[in-house]
mmCIF file of C-alpha atoms in Angstrom:
data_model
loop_
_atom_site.group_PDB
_atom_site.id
_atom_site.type_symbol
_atom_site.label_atom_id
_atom_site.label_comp_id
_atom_site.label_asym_id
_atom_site.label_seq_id
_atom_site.Cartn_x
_atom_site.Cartn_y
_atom_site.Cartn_z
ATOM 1 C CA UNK D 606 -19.423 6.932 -45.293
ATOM 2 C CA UNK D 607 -15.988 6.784 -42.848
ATOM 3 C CA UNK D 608 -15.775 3.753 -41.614
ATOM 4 C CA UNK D 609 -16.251 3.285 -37.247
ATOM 5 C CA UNK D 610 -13.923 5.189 -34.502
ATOM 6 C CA UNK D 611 -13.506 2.358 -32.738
ATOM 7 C CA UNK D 612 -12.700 0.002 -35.684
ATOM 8 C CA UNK D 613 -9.903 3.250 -36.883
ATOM 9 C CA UNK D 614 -8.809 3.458 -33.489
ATOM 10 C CA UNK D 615 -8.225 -0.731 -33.476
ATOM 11 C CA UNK D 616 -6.416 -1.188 -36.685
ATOM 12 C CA UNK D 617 -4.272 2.614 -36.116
ATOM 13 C CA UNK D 618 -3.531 1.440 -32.440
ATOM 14 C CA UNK D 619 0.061 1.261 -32.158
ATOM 15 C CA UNK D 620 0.263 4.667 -34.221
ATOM 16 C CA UNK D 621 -1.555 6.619 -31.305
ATOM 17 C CA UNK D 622 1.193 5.452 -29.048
ATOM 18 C CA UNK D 623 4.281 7.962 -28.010
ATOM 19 C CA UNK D 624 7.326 6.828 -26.719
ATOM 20 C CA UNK D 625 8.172 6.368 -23.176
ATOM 21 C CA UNK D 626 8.772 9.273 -20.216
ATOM 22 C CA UNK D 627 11.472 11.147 -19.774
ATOM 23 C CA UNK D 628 14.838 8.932 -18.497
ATOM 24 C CA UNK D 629 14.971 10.679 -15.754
ATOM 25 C CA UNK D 630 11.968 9.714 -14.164
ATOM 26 C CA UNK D 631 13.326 5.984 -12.944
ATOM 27 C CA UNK D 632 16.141 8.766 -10.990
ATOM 28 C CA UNK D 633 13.153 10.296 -9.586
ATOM 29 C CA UNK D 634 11.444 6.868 -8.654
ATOM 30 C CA UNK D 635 14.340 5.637 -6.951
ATOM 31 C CA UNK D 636 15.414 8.647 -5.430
ATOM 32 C CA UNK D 637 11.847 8.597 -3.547
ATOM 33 C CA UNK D 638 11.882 4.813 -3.007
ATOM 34 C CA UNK D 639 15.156 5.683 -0.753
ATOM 35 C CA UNK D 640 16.873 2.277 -2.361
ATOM 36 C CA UNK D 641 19.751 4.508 -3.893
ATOM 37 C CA UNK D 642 22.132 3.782 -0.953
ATOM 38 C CA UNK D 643 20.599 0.646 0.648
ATOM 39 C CA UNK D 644 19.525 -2.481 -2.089
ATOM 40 C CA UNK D 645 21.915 -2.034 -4.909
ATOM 41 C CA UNK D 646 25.491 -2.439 -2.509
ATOM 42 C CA UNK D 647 24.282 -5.165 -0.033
ATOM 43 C CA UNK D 648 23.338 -7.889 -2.211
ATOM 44 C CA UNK D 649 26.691 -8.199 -3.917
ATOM 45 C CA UNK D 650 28.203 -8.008 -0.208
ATOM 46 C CA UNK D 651 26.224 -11.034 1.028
ATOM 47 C CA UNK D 652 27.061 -13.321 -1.700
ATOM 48 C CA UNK D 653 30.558 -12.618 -0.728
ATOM 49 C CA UNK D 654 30.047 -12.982 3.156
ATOM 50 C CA UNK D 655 26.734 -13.049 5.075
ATOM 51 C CA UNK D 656 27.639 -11.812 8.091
ATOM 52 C CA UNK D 657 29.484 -9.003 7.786
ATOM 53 C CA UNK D 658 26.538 -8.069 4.992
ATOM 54 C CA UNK D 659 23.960 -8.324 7.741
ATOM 55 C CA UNK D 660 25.533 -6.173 10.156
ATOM 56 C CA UNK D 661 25.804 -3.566 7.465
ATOM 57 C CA UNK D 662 22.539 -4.146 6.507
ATOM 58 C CA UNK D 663 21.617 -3.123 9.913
ATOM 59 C CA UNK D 664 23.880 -0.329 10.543
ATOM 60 C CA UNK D 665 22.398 1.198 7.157
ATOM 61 C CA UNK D 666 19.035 0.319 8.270
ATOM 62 C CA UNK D 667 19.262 2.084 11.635
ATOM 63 C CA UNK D 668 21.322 4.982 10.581
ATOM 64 C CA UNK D 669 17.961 5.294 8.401
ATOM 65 C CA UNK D 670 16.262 5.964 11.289
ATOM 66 C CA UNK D 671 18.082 8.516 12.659
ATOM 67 C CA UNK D 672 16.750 10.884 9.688
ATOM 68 C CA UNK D 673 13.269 10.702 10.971
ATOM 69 C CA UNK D 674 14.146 11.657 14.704
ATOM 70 C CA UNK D 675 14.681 15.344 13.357
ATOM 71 C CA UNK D 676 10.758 16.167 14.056
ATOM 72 C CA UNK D 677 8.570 14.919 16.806
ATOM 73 C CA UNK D 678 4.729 15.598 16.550
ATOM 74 C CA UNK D 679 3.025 15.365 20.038
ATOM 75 C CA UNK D 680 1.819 11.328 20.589
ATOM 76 C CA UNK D 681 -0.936 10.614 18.757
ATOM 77 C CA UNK D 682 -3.501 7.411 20.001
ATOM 78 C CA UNK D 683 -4.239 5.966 17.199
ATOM 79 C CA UNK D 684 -3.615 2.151 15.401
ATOM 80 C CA UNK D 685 -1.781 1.798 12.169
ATOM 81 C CA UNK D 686 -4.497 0.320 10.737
ATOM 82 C CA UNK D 687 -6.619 3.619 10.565
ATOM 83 C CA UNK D 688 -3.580 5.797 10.025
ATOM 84 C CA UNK D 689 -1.952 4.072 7.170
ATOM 85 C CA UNK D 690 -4.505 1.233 6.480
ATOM 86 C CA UNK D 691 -1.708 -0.014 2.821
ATOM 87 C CA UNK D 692 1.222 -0.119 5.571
ATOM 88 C CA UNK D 693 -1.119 -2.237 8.316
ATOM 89 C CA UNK D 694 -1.113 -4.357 4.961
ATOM 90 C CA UNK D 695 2.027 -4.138 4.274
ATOM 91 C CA UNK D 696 2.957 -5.672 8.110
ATOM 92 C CA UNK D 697 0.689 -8.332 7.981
ATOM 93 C CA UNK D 698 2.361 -9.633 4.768
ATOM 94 C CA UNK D 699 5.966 -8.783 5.345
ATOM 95 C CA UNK D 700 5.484 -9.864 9.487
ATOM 96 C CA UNK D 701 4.507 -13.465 8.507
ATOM 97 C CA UNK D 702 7.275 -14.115 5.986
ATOM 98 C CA UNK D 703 9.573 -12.589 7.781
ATOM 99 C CA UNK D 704 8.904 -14.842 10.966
ATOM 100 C CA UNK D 705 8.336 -17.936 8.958
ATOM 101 C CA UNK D 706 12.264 -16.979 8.265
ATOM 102 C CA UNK D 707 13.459 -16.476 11.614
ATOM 103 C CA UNK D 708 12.094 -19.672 13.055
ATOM 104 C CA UNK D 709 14.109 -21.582 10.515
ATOM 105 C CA UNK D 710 17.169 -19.550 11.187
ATOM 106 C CA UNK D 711 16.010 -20.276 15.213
ATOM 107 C CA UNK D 712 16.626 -23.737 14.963
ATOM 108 C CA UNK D 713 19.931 -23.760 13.981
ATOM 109 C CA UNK D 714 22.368 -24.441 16.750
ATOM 110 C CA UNK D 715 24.022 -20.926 17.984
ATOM 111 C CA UNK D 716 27.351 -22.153 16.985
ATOM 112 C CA UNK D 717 26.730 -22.719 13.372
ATOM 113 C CA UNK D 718 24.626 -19.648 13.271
ATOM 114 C CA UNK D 719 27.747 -17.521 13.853
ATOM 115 C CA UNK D 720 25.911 -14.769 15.426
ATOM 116 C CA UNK D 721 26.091 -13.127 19.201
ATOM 117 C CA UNK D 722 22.813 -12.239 21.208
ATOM 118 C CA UNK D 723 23.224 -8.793 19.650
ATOM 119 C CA UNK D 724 22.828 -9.582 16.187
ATOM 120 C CA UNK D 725 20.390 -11.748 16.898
ATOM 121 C CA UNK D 726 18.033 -9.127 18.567
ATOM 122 C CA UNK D 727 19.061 -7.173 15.489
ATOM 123 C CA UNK D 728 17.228 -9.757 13.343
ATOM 124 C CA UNK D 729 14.110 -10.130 15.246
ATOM 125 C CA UNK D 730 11.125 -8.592 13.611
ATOM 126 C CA UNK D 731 10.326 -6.099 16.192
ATOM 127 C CA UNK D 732 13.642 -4.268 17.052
ATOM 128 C CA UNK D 733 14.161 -1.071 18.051
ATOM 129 C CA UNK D 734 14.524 0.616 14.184
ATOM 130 C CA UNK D 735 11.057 -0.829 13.598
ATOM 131 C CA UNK D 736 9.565 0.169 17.240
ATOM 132 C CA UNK D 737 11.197 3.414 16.343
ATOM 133 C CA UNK D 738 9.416 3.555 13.007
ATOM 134 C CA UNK D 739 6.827 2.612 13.733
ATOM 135 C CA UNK D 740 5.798 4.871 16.251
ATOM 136 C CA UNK D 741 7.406 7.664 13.715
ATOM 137 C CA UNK D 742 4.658 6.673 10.973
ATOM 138 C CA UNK D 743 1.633 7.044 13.988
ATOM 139 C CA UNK D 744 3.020 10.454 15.372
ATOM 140 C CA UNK D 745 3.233 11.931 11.665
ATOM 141 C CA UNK D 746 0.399 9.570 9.493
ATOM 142 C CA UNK D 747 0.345 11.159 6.137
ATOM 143 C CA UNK D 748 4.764 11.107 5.916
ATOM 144 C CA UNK D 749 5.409 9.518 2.911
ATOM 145 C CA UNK D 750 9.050 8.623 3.509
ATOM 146 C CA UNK D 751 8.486 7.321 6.757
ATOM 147 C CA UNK D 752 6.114 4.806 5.235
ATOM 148 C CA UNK D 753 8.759 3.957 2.266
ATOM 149 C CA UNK D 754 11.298 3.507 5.138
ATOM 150 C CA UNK D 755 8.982 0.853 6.709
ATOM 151 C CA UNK D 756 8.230 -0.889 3.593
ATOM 152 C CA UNK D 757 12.076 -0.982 2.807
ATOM 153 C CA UNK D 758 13.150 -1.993 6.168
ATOM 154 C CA UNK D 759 11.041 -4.917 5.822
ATOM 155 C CA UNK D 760 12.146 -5.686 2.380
ATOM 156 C CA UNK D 761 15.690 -5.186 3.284
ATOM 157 C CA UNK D 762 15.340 -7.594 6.689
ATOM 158 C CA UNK D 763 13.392 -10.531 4.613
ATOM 159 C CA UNK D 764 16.120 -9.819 2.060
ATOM 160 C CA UNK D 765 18.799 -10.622 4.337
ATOM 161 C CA UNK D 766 17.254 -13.562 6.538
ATOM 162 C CA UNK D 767 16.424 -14.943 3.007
ATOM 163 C CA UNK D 768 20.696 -14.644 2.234
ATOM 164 C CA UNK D 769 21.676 -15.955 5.482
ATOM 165 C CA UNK D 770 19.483 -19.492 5.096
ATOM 166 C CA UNK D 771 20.983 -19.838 2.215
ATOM 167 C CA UNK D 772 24.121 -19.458 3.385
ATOM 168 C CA UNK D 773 23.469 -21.832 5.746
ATOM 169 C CA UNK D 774 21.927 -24.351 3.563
ATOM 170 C CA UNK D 775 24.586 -24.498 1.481
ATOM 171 C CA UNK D 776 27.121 -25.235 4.565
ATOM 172 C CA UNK D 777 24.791 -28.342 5.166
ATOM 173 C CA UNK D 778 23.995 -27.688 8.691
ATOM 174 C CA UNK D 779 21.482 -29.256 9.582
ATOM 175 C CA UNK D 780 19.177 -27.081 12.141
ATOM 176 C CA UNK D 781 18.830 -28.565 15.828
ATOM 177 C CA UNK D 782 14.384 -28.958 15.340
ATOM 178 C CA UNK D 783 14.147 -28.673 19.054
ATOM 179 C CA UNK D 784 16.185 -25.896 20.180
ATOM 180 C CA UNK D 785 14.547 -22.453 19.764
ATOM 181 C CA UNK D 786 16.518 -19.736 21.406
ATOM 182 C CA UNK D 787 13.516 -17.378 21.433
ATOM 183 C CA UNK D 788 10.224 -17.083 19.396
ATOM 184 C CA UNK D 789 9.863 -14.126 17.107
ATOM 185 C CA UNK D 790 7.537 -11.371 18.543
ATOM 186 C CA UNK D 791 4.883 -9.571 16.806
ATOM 187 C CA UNK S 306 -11.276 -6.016 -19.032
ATOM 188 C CA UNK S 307 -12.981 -6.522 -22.795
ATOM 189 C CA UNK S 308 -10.986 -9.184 -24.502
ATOM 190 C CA UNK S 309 -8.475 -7.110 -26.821
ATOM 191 C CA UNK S 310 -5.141 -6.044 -28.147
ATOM 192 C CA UNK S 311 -3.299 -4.871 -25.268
ATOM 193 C CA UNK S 312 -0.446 -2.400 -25.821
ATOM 194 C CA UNK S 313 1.623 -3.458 -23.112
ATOM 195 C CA UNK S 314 5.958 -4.265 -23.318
ATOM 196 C CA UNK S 315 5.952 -8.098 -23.869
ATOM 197 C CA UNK S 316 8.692 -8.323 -21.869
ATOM 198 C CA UNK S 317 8.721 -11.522 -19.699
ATOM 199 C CA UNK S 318 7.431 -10.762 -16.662
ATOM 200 C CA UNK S 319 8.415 -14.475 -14.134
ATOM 201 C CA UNK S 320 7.583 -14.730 -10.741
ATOM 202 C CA UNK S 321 10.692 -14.724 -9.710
ATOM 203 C CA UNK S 322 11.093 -11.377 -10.639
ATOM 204 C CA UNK S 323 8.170 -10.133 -8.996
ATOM 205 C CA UNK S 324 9.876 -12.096 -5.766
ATOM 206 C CA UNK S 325 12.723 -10.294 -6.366
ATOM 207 C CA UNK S 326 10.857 -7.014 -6.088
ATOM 208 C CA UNK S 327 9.195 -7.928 -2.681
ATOM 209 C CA UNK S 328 12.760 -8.540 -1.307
ATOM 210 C CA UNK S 329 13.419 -4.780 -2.292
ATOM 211 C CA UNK S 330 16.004 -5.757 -5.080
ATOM 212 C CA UNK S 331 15.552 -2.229 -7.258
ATOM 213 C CA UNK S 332 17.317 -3.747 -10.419
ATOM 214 C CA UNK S 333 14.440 -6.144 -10.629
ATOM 215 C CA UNK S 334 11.882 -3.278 -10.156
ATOM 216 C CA UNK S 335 13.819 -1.421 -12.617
ATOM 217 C CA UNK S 336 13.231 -4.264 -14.825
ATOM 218 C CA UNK S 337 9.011 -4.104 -14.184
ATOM 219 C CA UNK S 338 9.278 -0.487 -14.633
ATOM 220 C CA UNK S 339 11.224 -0.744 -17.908
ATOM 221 C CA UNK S 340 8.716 -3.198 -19.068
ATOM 222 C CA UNK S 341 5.551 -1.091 -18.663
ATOM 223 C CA UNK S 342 6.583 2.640 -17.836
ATOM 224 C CA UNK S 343 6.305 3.253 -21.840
ATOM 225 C CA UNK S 344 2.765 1.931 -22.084
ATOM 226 C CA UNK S 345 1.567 3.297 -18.718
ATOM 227 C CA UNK S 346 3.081 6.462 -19.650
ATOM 228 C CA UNK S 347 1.251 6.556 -22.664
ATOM 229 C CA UNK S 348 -1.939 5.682 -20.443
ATOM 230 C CA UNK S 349 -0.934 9.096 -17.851
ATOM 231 C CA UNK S 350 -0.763 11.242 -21.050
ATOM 232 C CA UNK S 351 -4.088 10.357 -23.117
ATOM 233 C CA UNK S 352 -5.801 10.623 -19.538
ATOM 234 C CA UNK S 353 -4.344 13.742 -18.144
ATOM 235 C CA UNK S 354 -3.674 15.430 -21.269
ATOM 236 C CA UNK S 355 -0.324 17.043 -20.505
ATOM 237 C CA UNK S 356 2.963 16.093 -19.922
ATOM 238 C CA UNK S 357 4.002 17.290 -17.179
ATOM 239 C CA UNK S 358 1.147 15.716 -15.185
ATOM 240 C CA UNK S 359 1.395 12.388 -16.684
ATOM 241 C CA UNK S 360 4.932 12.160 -15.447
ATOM 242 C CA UNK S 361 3.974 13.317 -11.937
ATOM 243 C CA UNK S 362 0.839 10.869 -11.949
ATOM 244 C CA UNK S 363 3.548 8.170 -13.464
ATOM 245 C CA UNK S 364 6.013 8.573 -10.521
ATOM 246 C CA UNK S 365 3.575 8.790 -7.917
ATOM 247 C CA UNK S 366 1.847 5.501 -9.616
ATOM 248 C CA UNK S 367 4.992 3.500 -9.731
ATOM 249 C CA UNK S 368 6.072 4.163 -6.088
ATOM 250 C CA UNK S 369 2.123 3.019 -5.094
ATOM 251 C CA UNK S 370 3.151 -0.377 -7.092
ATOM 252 C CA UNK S 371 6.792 -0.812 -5.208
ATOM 253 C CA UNK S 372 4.898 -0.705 -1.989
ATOM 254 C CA UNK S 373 1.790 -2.516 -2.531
ATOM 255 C CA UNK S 374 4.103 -5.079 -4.260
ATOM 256 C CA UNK S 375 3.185 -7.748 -1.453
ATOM 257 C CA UNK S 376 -0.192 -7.973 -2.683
ATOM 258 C CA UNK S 377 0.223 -9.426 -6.137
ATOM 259 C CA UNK S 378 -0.413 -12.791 -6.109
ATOM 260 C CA UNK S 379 1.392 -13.844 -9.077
ATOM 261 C CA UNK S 380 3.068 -12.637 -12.802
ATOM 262 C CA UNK S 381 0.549 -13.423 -14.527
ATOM 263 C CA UNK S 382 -1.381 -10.623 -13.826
ATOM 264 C CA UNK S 383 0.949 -7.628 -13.016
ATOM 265 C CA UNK S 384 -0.332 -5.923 -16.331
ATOM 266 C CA UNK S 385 -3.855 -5.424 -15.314
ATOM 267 C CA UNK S 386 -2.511 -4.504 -11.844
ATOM 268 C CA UNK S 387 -0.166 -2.107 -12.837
ATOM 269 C CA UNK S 388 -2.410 -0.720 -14.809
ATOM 270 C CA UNK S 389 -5.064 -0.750 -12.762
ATOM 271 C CA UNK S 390 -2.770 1.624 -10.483
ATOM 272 C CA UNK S 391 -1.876 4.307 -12.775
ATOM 273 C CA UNK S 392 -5.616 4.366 -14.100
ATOM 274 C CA UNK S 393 -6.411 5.550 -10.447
ATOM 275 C CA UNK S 394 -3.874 7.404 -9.735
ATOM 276 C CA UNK S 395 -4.762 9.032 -13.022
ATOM 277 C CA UNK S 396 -8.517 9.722 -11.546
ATOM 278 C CA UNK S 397 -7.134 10.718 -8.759
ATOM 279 C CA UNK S 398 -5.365 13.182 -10.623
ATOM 280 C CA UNK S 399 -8.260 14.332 -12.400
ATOM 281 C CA UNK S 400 -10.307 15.151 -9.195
ATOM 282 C CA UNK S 401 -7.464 17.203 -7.965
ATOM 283 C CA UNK S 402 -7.802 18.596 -10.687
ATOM 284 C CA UNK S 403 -11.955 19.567 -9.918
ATOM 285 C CA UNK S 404 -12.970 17.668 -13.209
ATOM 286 C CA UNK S 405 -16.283 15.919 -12.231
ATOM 287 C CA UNK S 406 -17.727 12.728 -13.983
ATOM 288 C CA UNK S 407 -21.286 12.832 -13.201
ATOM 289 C CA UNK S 408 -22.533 14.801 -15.824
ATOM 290 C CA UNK S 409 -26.030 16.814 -14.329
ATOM 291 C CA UNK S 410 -27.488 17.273 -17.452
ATOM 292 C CA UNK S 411 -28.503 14.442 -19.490
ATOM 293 C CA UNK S 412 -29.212 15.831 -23.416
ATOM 294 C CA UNK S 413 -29.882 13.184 -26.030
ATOM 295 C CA UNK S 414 -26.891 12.559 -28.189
ATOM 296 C CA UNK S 415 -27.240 15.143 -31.289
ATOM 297 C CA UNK S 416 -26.736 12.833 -34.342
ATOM 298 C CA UNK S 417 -26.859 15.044 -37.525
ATOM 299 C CA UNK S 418 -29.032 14.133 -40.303
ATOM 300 C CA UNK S 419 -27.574 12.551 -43.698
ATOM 301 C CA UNK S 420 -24.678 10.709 -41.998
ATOM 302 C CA UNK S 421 -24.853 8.113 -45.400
ATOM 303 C CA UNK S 422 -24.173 10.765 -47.675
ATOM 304 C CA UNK S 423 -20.641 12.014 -45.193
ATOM 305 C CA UNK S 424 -17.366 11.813 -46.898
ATOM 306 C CA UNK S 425 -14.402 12.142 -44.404
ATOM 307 C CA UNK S 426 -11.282 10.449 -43.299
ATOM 308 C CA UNK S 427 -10.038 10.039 -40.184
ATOM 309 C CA UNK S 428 -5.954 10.319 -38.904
ATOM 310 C CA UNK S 429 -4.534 9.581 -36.225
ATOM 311 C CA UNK S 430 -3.605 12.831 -35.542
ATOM 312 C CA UNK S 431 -6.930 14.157 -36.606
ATOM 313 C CA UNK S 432 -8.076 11.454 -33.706
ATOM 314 C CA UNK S 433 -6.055 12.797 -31.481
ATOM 315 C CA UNK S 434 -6.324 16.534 -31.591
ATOM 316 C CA UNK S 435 -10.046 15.777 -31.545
ATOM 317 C CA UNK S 436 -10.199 13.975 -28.137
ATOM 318 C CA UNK S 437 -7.727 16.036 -26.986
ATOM 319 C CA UNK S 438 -10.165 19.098 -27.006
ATOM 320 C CA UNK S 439 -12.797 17.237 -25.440
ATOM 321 C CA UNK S 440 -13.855 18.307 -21.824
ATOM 322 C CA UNK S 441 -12.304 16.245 -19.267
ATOM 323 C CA UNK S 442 -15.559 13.983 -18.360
ATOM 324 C CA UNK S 443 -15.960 12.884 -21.814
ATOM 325 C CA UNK S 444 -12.408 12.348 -22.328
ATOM 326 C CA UNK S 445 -12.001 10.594 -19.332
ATOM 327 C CA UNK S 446 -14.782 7.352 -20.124
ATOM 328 C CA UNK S 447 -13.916 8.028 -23.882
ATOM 329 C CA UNK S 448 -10.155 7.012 -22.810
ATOM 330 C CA UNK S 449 -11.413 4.090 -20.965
ATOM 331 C CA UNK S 450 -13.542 2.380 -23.148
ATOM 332 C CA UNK S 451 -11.829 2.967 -26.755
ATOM 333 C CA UNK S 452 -7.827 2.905 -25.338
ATOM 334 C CA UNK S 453 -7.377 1.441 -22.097
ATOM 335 C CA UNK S 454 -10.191 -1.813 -22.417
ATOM 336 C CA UNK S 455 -12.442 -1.026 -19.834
ATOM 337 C CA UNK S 456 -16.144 -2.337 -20.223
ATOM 338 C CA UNK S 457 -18.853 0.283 -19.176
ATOM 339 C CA UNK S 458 -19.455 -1.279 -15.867
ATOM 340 C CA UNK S 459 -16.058 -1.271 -14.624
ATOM 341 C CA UNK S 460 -15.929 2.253 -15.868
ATOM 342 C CA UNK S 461 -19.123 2.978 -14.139
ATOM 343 C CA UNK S 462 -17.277 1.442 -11.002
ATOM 344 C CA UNK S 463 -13.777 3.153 -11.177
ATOM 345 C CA UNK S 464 -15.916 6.710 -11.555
ATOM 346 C CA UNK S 465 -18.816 6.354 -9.435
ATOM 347 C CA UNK S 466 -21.460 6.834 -11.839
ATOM 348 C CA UNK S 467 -23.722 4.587 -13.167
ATOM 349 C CA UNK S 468 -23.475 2.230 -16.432
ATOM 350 C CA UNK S 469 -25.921 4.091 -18.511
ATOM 351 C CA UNK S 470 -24.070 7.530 -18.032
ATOM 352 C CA UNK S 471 -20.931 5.930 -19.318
ATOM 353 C CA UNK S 472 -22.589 4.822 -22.257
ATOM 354 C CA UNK S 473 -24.357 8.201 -22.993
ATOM 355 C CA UNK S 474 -20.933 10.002 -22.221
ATOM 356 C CA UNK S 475 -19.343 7.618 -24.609
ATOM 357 C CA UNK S 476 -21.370 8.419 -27.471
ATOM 358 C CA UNK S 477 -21.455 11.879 -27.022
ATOM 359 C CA UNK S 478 -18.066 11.722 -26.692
ATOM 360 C CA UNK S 479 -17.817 9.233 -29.952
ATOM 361 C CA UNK S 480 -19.825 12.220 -31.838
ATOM 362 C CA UNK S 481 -17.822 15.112 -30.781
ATOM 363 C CA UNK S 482 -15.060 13.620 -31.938
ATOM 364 C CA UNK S 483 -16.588 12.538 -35.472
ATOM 365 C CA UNK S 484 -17.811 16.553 -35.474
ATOM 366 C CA UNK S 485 -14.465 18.066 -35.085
ATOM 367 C CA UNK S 486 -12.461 15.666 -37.623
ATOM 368 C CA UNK S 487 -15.106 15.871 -39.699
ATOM 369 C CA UNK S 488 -14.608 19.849 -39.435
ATOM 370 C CA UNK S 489 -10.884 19.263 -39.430
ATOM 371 C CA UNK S 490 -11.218 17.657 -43.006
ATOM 372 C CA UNK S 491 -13.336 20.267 -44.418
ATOM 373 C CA UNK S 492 -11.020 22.971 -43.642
ATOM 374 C CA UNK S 493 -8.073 21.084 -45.256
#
């Protein structure tokens, strides 16, 4: 009598495996996840200098944006939670952390942060790219790029505000506890 | 999952790695991807039976893990989530597909007389061609249960059907499959 399936399939297992997809499916995964341009060049920039990094970051960040002004869908009333309940997720997450960063960079003293109101805005979780995408992601729901644009602007910004305490850590400066120039909105 | 051999990359997965893909750092998803896209691809093409499919189901499965990246809680269990992942989206692709898992008609699993007396071997590739013929529904739990490590409940769970039609399913499917290598060898 042949002995079991499931005790063939158990001692043939690796034997039933091919190999691995195509190579160019990580292009096509990247290509989608929108990193190609944005990730790979800016972390190499901020180790060299933080500033100039993070205003890159945001110019790339914001010219982004501009992509997903080419169609408007009429205004839609509707909360991201029901329209793209894994992005509402995705905020919650991404909106703590990345506040929990800006109050430490907050309590630095302005001079030894380096950066002018502008920036600063710039950094703040709700700016205008993410007002901007935001209401982008409501007005067209189902847009997958829009909602990769989101998650990366969110990586990208907790990315950077991650570099630039660093940065400051290593200078030893030691943040001013009591002065808070403004709290972080969400 | 049932406590066995996992085919997974062994590669070490740390948590600073997985940090490193919540910051949006795509070398260090390209190293998670590298690490499992071989077995999960394996996974897409046993489940959807073609290859063009499994690499669509793949893709789509691997941006679904970049973005829901925030919710794994630590390294140690990125296999099962990963997998977890492509196993849906592989579903997913299956009902796109219109294949249905509730089987309406429950028939009693035809087990042919004088099994004790049966002289066969199995392959692998017998094995193979064999469940690759089988309809979609049986393939599906069949894939589950024997390759991927998933008990009958949480098949029963991912599939919407209850625990005692996975179990018929599986043995019907488990008899097919003897049926056609058995066939397989006598044509040899």
């Amino acid at each position: 009598m042949p002995e079991d399936l499931e005790r063939f399939v158990q001692q043939h297992r690796e034997e039933f495996e091919v190999p691995g997809p195509s190579p160019h499916l990580w292009d096509a995964i990247e290509k989608e996840l929108g990193t190609q341009q944005g990730g790979a060049k800016i972390i190499p920039l901020v180790k060299r200098n933080w500033f100039r990094a993070a205003v890159i970051a945001l110019l790339l960040i914001n010219a982004g944006t501009m992509f997903f002004f080419i169609s408007r869908n009429q205004q839609r009333k509707a909360s991201l939670a029901v329209l793209a309940p894994d992005v509402a997720e995705a905020k919650t997450y991404y909106s703590s952390r990345i506040n929990e960063k800006l109050k430490l960079i907050n309590a630095y003293p302005l001079e030894e942060l380096g950066l002018d109101s502008a920036a600063r805005k710039e950094l703040e979780l709700r700016n205008e790219t993410y007002k901007t995408l935001e209401k982008e992601l409501k007005n067209n729901p189902g847009n997958e790029r829009i909602k990769a644009a989101l998650i990366r602007y969110y990586q990208l910004k907790l990315d950077l505000l991650d570099k630039i305490l660093e940065e400051l850590q290593e200078k030893k400066v030691t943040p001013e506890q009591t002065k808070k120039h403004y709290e972080a909105e969400i | 999952m049932k406590a066995s051999a996992t085919n997974l990359n062994q590669t070490q997965i740390t948590d600073t790695l997985i940090d490193r893909c919540r910051k949006g750092d795509v070398r260090a998803f390209r190293e998670l991807y590298n690490a499992y896209s071989g077995a999960m691809y394996n996974i897409c093409l046993r489940m959807t039976n073609n290859v063009s499919d499994a690499e669509d189901t793949l893709q789509e499965a691997f941006i679904q893990v970049h973005r829901n990246i925030h919710k794994l809680e630590n390294a140690g269990s990125v296999s099962a989530w990963i997998k977890r992942i492509v196993v849906n989206h592989c579903l997913n692709t299956l009902r796109k597909k219109k294949v249905y898992f509730e089987d309406p008609e429950v028939v009693e699993v035809e087990v042919e007389d004088g099994l004790d007396e049966e002289h066969f071997s199995w392959t692998v590739s017998a094995v193979k061609s064999a469940i690759e013929t089988l309809p979609h529904g049986y393939r599906t739990v069949l894939n589950l249960y024997l390759f991927e490590d998933y008990s009958h409940k949480e098949i029963a769970e991912m599939l919407g059907i209850s625990e005692s039609t996975t179990k018929t399913q599986y043995m019907r499917a488990k008899e097919k499959v003897r049926q056609i290598v058995k066939q397989q060898n006598a044509t040899r």
